[in-house]
mmCIF file of C-alpha atoms and ligand atoms in Angstrom:
data_model
loop_
_atom_site.group_PDB
_atom_site.id
_atom_site.type_symbol
_atom_site.label_atom_id
_atom_site.label_comp_id
_atom_site.label_asym_id
_atom_site.label_seq_id
_atom_site.Cartn_x
_atom_site.Cartn_y
_atom_site.Cartn_z
ATOM 1 C CA UNK X 1 285.370 47.824 -14.992
ATOM 2 C CA UNK X 2 283.327 48.395 -18.084
ATOM 3 C CA UNK X 3 280.547 50.717 -17.022
ATOM 4 C CA UNK X 4 280.737 52.421 -20.419
ATOM 5 C CA UNK X 5 280.979 49.261 -22.602
ATOM 6 C CA UNK X 6 279.537 49.882 -26.074
ATOM 7 C CA UNK X 7 279.210 53.604 -25.365
ATOM 8 C CA UNK X 8 280.771 56.220 -27.611
ATOM 9 C CA UNK X 9 282.401 59.262 -26.163
ATOM 10 C CA UNK X 10 283.589 62.443 -27.906
ATOM 11 C CA UNK X 11 286.195 64.572 -26.094
ATOM 12 C CA UNK X 12 287.029 67.882 -27.753
ATOM 13 C CA UNK X 13 290.607 69.150 -27.392
ATOM 14 C CA UNK X 14 291.766 65.730 -26.502
ATOM 15 C CA UNK X 15 295.084 65.759 -28.285
ATOM 16 C CA UNK X 16 296.892 66.706 -25.080
ATOM 17 C CA UNK X 17 296.455 67.865 -21.443
ATOM 18 C CA UNK X 18 293.197 67.391 -19.584
ATOM 19 C CA UNK X 19 291.203 66.240 -22.644
ATOM 20 C CA UNK X 20 293.741 63.333 -23.262
ATOM 21 C CA UNK X 21 293.417 62.225 -19.642
ATOM 22 C CA UNK X 22 289.626 62.329 -19.825
ATOM 23 C CA UNK X 23 289.738 60.225 -23.055
ATOM 24 C CA UNK X 24 292.020 57.612 -21.381
ATOM 25 C CA UNK X 25 289.842 57.499 -18.258
ATOM 26 C CA UNK X 26 286.555 57.040 -20.280
ATOM 27 C CA UNK X 27 288.350 54.358 -22.273
ATOM 28 C CA UNK X 28 289.313 52.427 -19.168
ATOM 29 C CA UNK X 29 285.554 52.320 -18.345
ATOM 30 C CA UNK X 30 284.999 50.598 -21.682
ATOM 31 C CA UNK X 31 283.981 53.503 -23.948
ATOM 32 C CA UNK X 32 284.852 53.844 -27.653
ATOM 33 C CA UNK X 33 286.712 57.041 -27.930
ATOM 34 C CA UNK X 34 286.647 59.911 -30.409
ATOM 35 C CA UNK X 35 289.911 61.934 -30.131
ATOM 36 C CA UNK X 36 289.260 65.327 -31.544
ATOM 37 C CA UNK X 37 291.608 68.399 -31.680
ATOM 38 C CA UNK X 38 292.349 71.324 -33.802
ATOM 39 C CA UNK X 39 296.029 70.177 -33.740
ATOM 40 C CA UNK X 40 295.980 67.298 -36.273
ATOM 41 C CA UNK X 41 299.428 65.938 -35.159
ATOM 42 C CA UNK X 42 298.413 65.713 -31.483
ATOM 43 C CA UNK X 43 295.148 64.233 -32.544
ATOM 44 C CA UNK X 44 296.855 61.494 -34.474
ATOM 45 C CA UNK X 45 299.563 60.762 -31.854
ATOM 46 C CA UNK X 46 297.013 60.479 -28.957
ATOM 47 C CA UNK X 47 294.685 58.289 -30.892
ATOM 48 C CA UNK X 48 297.522 55.975 -31.851
ATOM 49 C CA UNK X 49 298.546 55.788 -28.170
ATOM 50 C CA UNK X 50 295.026 54.997 -26.955
ATOM 51 C CA UNK X 51 294.198 52.598 -29.772
ATOM 52 C CA UNK X 52 296.578 50.085 -28.061
ATOM 53 C CA UNK X 53 293.907 49.686 -25.330
ATOM 54 C CA UNK X 54 290.605 50.029 -27.052
ATOM 55 C CA UNK X 55 288.605 51.353 -30.066
ATOM 56 C CA UNK X 56 289.554 54.889 -31.042
ATOM 57 C CA UNK X 57 289.065 57.207 -33.961
ATOM 58 C CA UNK X 58 290.827 60.470 -34.550
ATOM 59 C CA UNK X 59 288.791 63.281 -36.068
ATOM 60 C CA UNK X 60 290.620 66.652 -36.437
ATOM 61 C CA UNK X 61 288.122 69.325 -35.464
ATOM 62 C CA UNK X 62 288.072 73.027 -34.789
ATOM 63 C CA UNK X 63 285.324 73.671 -32.258
ATOM 64 C CA UNK X 64 284.806 77.273 -33.524
ATOM 65 C CA UNK X 65 283.991 76.055 -36.994
ATOM 66 C CA UNK X 66 280.372 74.667 -37.580
ATOM 67 C CA UNK X 67 281.349 72.838 -40.789
ATOM 68 C CA UNK X 68 284.218 71.104 -39.081
ATOM 69 C CA UNK X 69 282.031 70.057 -36.213
ATOM 70 C CA UNK X 70 279.368 68.641 -38.467
ATOM 71 C CA UNK X 71 282.047 66.644 -40.305
ATOM 72 C CA UNK X 72 283.237 65.260 -36.962
ATOM 73 C CA UNK X 73 279.651 64.250 -35.839
ATOM 74 C CA UNK X 74 279.015 62.696 -39.324
ATOM 75 C CA UNK X 75 282.256 60.673 -39.056
ATOM 76 C CA UNK X 76 281.354 59.351 -35.649
ATOM 77 C CA UNK X 77 277.812 58.404 -36.765
ATOM 78 C CA UNK X 78 279.152 56.635 -39.786
ATOM 79 C CA UNK X 79 281.590 54.683 -37.701
ATOM 80 C CA UNK X 80 279.590 53.831 -34.598
ATOM 81 C CA UNK X 81 276.038 55.159 -35.199
ATOM 82 C CA UNK X 82 275.600 56.644 -31.715
ATOM 83 C CA UNK X 83 277.010 59.224 -29.231
ATOM 84 C CA UNK X 84 276.660 58.652 -25.573
ATOM 85 C CA UNK X 85 279.131 61.090 -23.974
ATOM 86 C CA UNK X 86 280.163 64.524 -25.041
ATOM 87 C CA UNK X 87 282.916 66.293 -23.124
ATOM 88 C CA UNK X 88 283.311 69.928 -24.175
ATOM 89 C CA UNK X 89 286.951 70.360 -23.109
ATOM 90 C CA UNK X 90 288.747 72.384 -25.800
ATOM 91 C CA UNK X 91 289.769 75.711 -24.483
ATOM 92 C CA UNK X 92 292.353 78.452 -24.615
ATOM 93 C CA UNK X 93 293.635 81.415 -22.520
ATOM 94 C CA UNK X 94 294.462 84.904 -23.620
ATOM 95 C CA UNK X 95 295.170 86.635 -20.380
ATOM 96 C CA UNK X 96 295.430 90.320 -19.709
ATOM 97 C CA UNK X 97 294.210 92.807 -17.146
ATOM 98 C CA UNK X 98 290.840 94.270 -18.084
ATOM 99 C CA UNK X 99 292.059 97.727 -19.267
ATOM 100 C CA UNK X 100 294.690 96.071 -21.514
ATOM 101 C CA UNK X 101 292.345 93.311 -22.787
ATOM 102 C CA UNK X 102 292.010 93.681 -26.602
ATOM 103 C CA UNK X 103 288.786 92.883 -28.382
ATOM 104 C CA UNK X 104 290.665 90.130 -30.273
ATOM 105 C CA UNK X 105 291.679 88.384 -27.022
ATOM 106 C CA UNK X 106 288.174 88.757 -25.643
ATOM 107 C CA UNK X 107 286.506 87.337 -28.755
ATOM 108 C CA UNK X 108 288.970 84.386 -29.254
ATOM 109 C CA UNK X 109 288.307 83.191 -25.704
ATOM 110 C CA UNK X 110 284.543 83.666 -25.971
ATOM 111 C CA UNK X 111 284.482 81.835 -29.355
ATOM 112 C CA UNK X 112 286.673 78.877 -28.304
ATOM 113 C CA UNK X 113 285.580 78.309 -24.698
ATOM 114 C CA UNK X 114 281.780 79.313 -24.855
ATOM 115 C CA UNK X 115 280.330 79.486 -28.343
ATOM 116 C CA UNK X 116 282.137 76.269 -29.210
ATOM 117 C CA UNK X 117 279.972 74.386 -26.683
ATOM 118 C CA UNK X 118 276.826 75.822 -28.246
ATOM 119 C CA UNK X 119 278.059 74.721 -31.620
ATOM 120 C CA UNK X 120 279.238 71.192 -30.730
ATOM 121 C CA UNK X 121 276.362 70.333 -28.414
ATOM 122 C CA UNK X 122 273.734 71.137 -30.970
ATOM 123 C CA UNK X 123 274.285 68.324 -33.429
ATOM 124 C CA UNK X 124 275.315 65.909 -30.657
ATOM 125 C CA UNK X 125 272.021 66.595 -28.769
ATOM 126 C CA UNK X 126 270.058 65.823 -31.941
ATOM 127 C CA UNK X 127 271.562 62.261 -31.755
ATOM 128 C CA UNK X 128 271.229 61.888 -28.035
ATOM 129 C CA UNK X 129 267.573 63.054 -28.142
ATOM 130 C CA UNK X 130 266.769 60.228 -30.618
ATOM 131 C CA UNK X 131 268.541 57.797 -28.291
ATOM 132 C CA UNK X 132 266.756 59.221 -25.241
ATOM 133 C CA UNK X 133 269.990 58.981 -23.314
ATOM 134 C CA UNK X 134 273.327 60.798 -23.089
ATOM 135 C CA UNK X 135 275.796 62.597 -20.845
ATOM 136 C CA UNK X 136 277.227 66.098 -21.478
ATOM 137 C CA UNK X 137 280.085 67.188 -19.328
ATOM 138 C CA UNK X 138 281.493 70.751 -19.857
ATOM 139 C CA UNK X 139 284.920 71.679 -18.592
ATOM 140 C CA UNK X 140 284.448 75.020 -16.922
ATOM 141 C CA UNK X 141 286.940 76.584 -14.425
ATOM 142 C CA UNK X 142 287.087 77.818 -10.865
ATOM 143 C CA UNK X 143 287.776 81.167 -12.595
ATOM 144 C CA UNK X 144 284.154 81.053 -13.999
ATOM 145 C CA UNK X 145 282.822 80.724 -10.530
ATOM 146 C CA UNK X 146 285.082 83.062 -8.512
ATOM 147 C CA UNK X 147 286.746 85.317 -11.194
ATOM 148 C CA UNK X 148 290.541 85.714 -11.473
ATOM 149 C CA UNK X 149 292.989 88.576 -12.057
ATOM 150 C CA UNK X 150 293.926 88.942 -15.755
ATOM 151 C CA UNK X 151 291.151 86.606 -17.001
ATOM 152 C CA UNK X 152 287.962 88.635 -17.464
ATOM 153 C CA UNK X 153 287.508 86.993 -20.934
ATOM 154 C CA UNK X 154 288.114 83.458 -19.578
ATOM 155 C CA UNK X 155 285.981 84.095 -16.453
ATOM 156 C CA UNK X 156 283.101 85.385 -18.618
ATOM 157 C CA UNK X 157 283.303 82.334 -21.033
ATOM 158 C CA UNK X 158 283.478 79.841 -18.265
ATOM 159 C CA UNK X 159 280.650 81.457 -16.216
ATOM 160 C CA UNK X 160 278.648 81.403 -19.459
ATOM 161 C CA UNK X 161 279.432 77.700 -19.909
ATOM 162 C CA UNK X 162 278.014 77.027 -16.479
ATOM 163 C CA UNK X 163 274.758 78.834 -17.268
ATOM 164 C CA UNK X 164 274.634 76.847 -20.568
ATOM 165 C CA UNK X 165 275.182 73.599 -18.597
ATOM 166 C CA UNK X 166 272.331 74.245 -16.194
ATOM 167 C CA UNK X 167 269.910 75.255 -18.983
ATOM 168 C CA UNK X 168 270.634 72.144 -21.206
ATOM 169 C CA UNK X 169 270.162 70.114 -17.968
ATOM 170 C CA UNK X 170 266.575 71.490 -17.724
ATOM 171 C CA UNK X 171 265.701 71.266 -21.370
ATOM 172 C CA UNK X 172 266.884 67.718 -21.837
ATOM 173 C CA UNK X 173 266.107 66.020 -18.529
ATOM 174 C CA UNK X 174 262.840 64.558 -19.919
ATOM 175 C CA UNK X 175 264.916 62.661 -22.443
ATOM 176 C CA UNK X 176 267.198 61.273 -19.765
ATOM 177 C CA UNK X 177 270.175 63.369 -20.883
ATOM 178 C CA UNK X 178 272.193 64.948 -18.194
ATOM 179 C CA UNK X 179 274.404 67.988 -18.356
ATOM 180 C CA UNK X 180 276.962 68.859 -15.733
ATOM 181 C CA UNK X 181 280.207 70.877 -15.504
ATOM 182 C CA UNK X 182 283.515 70.241 -13.866
ATOM 183 C CA UNK X 183 285.326 73.273 -12.686
ATOM 184 C CA UNK X 184 289.086 72.595 -12.415
ATOM 185 C CA UNK X 185 291.320 74.660 -10.263
ATOM 186 C CA UNK X 186 295.075 74.879 -11.115
ATOM 187 C CA UNK X 187 296.021 71.776 -13.115
ATOM 188 C CA UNK X 188 299.441 70.772 -14.374
ATOM 189 C CA UNK X 189 299.127 70.897 -18.180
ATOM 190 C CA UNK X 190 300.823 72.612 -21.115
ATOM 191 C CA UNK X 191 298.328 75.434 -20.701
ATOM 192 C CA UNK X 192 299.546 76.323 -17.127
ATOM 193 C CA UNK X 193 303.179 75.508 -17.828
ATOM 194 C CA UNK X 194 303.071 78.516 -20.173
ATOM 195 C CA UNK X 195 302.512 80.739 -16.938
ATOM 196 C CA UNK X 196 306.243 80.269 -15.899
ATOM 197 C CA UNK X 197 307.834 79.166 -12.654
ATOM 198 C CA UNK X 198 307.252 82.387 -10.662
ATOM 199 C CA UNK X 199 303.514 82.488 -11.237
ATOM 200 C CA UNK X 200 303.202 78.731 -10.626
ATOM 201 C CA UNK X 201 304.896 79.158 -7.213
ATOM 202 C CA UNK X 202 302.447 81.995 -6.263
ATOM 203 C CA UNK X 203 299.451 79.813 -7.108
ATOM 204 C CA UNK X 204 300.784 76.798 -5.241
ATOM 205 C CA UNK X 205 301.004 78.901 -2.041
ATOM 206 C CA UNK X 206 297.260 79.447 -2.273
ATOM 207 C CA UNK X 207 296.242 75.781 -2.748
ATOM 208 C CA UNK X 208 295.174 74.139 0.652
ATOM 209 C CA UNK X 209 296.081 70.649 -0.593
ATOM 210 C CA UNK X 210 299.528 71.934 -1.401
ATOM 211 C CA UNK X 211 299.906 70.735 -5.011
ATOM 212 C CA UNK X 212 298.677 71.401 -8.517
ATOM 213 C CA UNK X 213 295.947 69.132 -9.747
ATOM 214 C CA UNK X 214 296.707 66.505 -12.347
ATOM 215 C CA UNK X 215 294.720 65.955 -15.487
ATOM 216 C CA UNK X 216 293.696 62.542 -13.882
ATOM 217 C CA UNK X 217 292.069 64.435 -10.949
ATOM 218 C CA UNK X 218 289.788 66.065 -13.566
ATOM 219 C CA UNK X 219 289.257 62.900 -15.530
ATOM 220 C CA UNK X 220 287.913 61.115 -12.420
ATOM 221 C CA UNK X 221 285.185 63.770 -11.988
ATOM 222 C CA UNK X 222 284.166 63.517 -15.620
ATOM 223 C CA UNK X 223 284.041 59.703 -15.369
ATOM 224 C CA UNK X 224 281.696 60.196 -12.411
ATOM 225 C CA UNK X 225 279.280 62.307 -14.393
ATOM 226 C CA UNK X 226 279.595 60.156 -17.450
ATOM 227 C CA UNK X 227 279.273 56.701 -15.854
ATOM 228 C CA UNK X 228 278.106 56.866 -12.240
ATOM 229 C CA UNK X 229 275.683 59.735 -11.928
ATOM 230 C CA UNK X 230 272.372 59.117 -13.703
ATOM 231 C CA UNK X 231 270.522 61.206 -11.063
ATOM 232 C CA UNK X 232 272.928 64.199 -11.150
ATOM 233 C CA UNK X 233 272.162 66.970 -13.562
ATOM 234 C CA UNK X 234 272.698 70.755 -13.688
ATOM 235 C CA UNK X 235 275.532 70.656 -11.204
ATOM 236 C CA UNK X 236 279.105 72.145 -11.129
ATOM 237 C CA UNK X 237 281.806 70.184 -9.360
ATOM 238 C CA UNK X 238 284.926 72.131 -8.424
ATOM 239 C CA UNK X 239 288.045 70.007 -8.513
ATOM 240 C CA UNK X 240 290.518 72.511 -7.058
ATOM 241 C CA UNK X 241 292.451 71.236 -4.050
ATOM 242 C CA UNK X 242 290.479 73.529 -1.836
ATOM 243 C CA UNK X 243 291.230 76.697 -3.744
ATOM 244 C CA UNK X 244 287.969 78.711 -3.739
ATOM 245 C CA UNK X 245 289.164 82.276 -4.375
HETATM 246 P P1 NAI N 301 295.868 72.460 -23.127
HETATM 247 O O1 NAI N 301 296.222 73.787 -23.783
HETATM 248 O O2 NAI N 301 296.904 71.673 -22.613
HETATM 249 O O3 NAI N 301 294.890 71.574 -24.075
HETATM 250 C C1 NAI N 301 293.913 72.122 -24.800
HETATM 251 C C2 NAI N 301 293.645 71.356 -26.145
HETATM 252 O O4 NAI N 301 292.521 72.014 -26.808
HETATM 253 C C3 NAI N 301 294.861 71.435 -27.012
HETATM 254 O O5 NAI N 301 295.141 70.097 -27.457
HETATM 255 C C4 NAI N 301 294.454 72.315 -28.158
HETATM 256 O O6 NAI N 301 295.033 71.986 -29.416
HETATM 257 C C5 NAI N 301 292.937 72.097 -28.146
HETATM 258 N N1 NAI N 301 292.223 73.201 -28.718
HETATM 259 C C6 NAI N 301 292.404 74.593 -28.655
HETATM 260 N N2 NAI N 301 291.695 75.279 -29.440
HETATM 261 C C7 NAI N 301 290.890 74.392 -30.093
HETATM 262 C C8 NAI N 301 289.825 74.543 -31.072
HETATM 263 N N3 NAI N 301 289.477 75.706 -31.573
HETATM 264 N N4 NAI N 301 289.287 73.371 -31.554
HETATM 265 C C9 NAI N 301 289.688 72.166 -31.018
HETATM 266 N N5 NAI N 301 290.630 71.982 -30.114
HETATM 267 C C10 NAI N 301 291.261 73.076 -29.631
HETATM 268 O O7 NAI N 301 294.757 72.879 -21.991
HETATM 269 P P2 NAI N 301 294.287 72.078 -20.671
HETATM 270 O O8 NAI N 301 294.872 72.712 -19.545
HETATM 271 O O9 NAI N 301 294.313 70.651 -20.940
HETATM 272 O O10 NAI N 301 292.731 72.635 -20.689
HETATM 273 C C11 NAI N 301 291.644 71.751 -21.091
HETATM 274 C C12 NAI N 301 290.328 72.467 -20.557
HETATM 275 O O11 NAI N 301 290.421 72.622 -19.158
HETATM 276 C C13 NAI N 301 290.149 73.888 -21.169
HETATM 277 O O12 NAI N 301 288.786 74.128 -21.389
HETATM 278 C C14 NAI N 301 290.683 74.775 -19.964
HETATM 279 O O13 NAI N 301 289.998 76.012 -20.092
HETATM 280 C C15 NAI N 301 290.168 73.995 -18.809
HETATM 281 N N6 NAI N 301 290.838 74.244 -17.586
HETATM 282 C C16 NAI N 301 292.213 74.087 -17.439
HETATM 283 C C17 NAI N 301 292.869 74.450 -16.260
HETATM 284 C C18 NAI N 301 294.323 74.229 -15.938
HETATM 285 O O14 NAI N 301 294.732 74.634 -14.949
HETATM 286 N N7 NAI N 301 295.009 73.640 -16.906
HETATM 287 C C19 NAI N 301 291.995 75.117 -15.137
HETATM 288 C C20 NAI N 301 290.690 75.194 -15.381
HETATM 289 C C21 NAI N 301 290.102 74.888 -16.618
#
């Protein structure tokens, strides 16, 4: 299938985990891929891997740094002259219960998971507006919809990202640019592996479908918005195995 043939897709935080799977899935729909990550090594390795099956460039980028973002967008425009899909995926966790949550942990998560989308989307929407087409997909979280113990910073950032998604949808619909969010549940990546076996077991007991999600489960939802949903905008799709609390 090549629904995204000749289209250019940027995936932030695509050196590993969910972002890497999203990049691979968009590539298998025919897109040219921009692998972008703060981790230069991961960025390089993943782009080398994906370049075996399509056109890929690696651009190291820190999504909290406006200058770094501008450099990335300039590199993509120089190489391919267009941007059709932006996936705001890069994110971190700095968990703690509310009373123990430090301002540093709060701010780091707001900066990396929310303000980053504002910063990256701005130059990309300038390009998409001129093209009068584009797909923005933001990776939120079920935590942003329902809250979660120990994640007030993350929940606030992801809820903010959902509000951002819906507003961009309204402001850019007239230019045929859609903006949607995918809200993953509990997905098997290095981020969740850090929680340790005991915690993972506890989560698993609560998931109706009885397993953790895979990065590919999330990638399929992103491909839907990016390639198969021209009439869907401003929506949040939870991909969570039935875990709604
Ligand atoms: P991960 O930690 O495995 O991968 C995140 C990637 O983002 C890493 O390669 C990292 O280097 C990169 N990154 C971190 N800070 C960055 C920055 N400032 N600039 C550029 N890149 C940066 O995490 P995972 O699990 O793949 O998460 C991806 C997205 O999915 C995140 O937004 C996360 O919040 C979200 N998510 C993940 C869930 C899960 O269960 N794994 C559940 C719900 C949402």
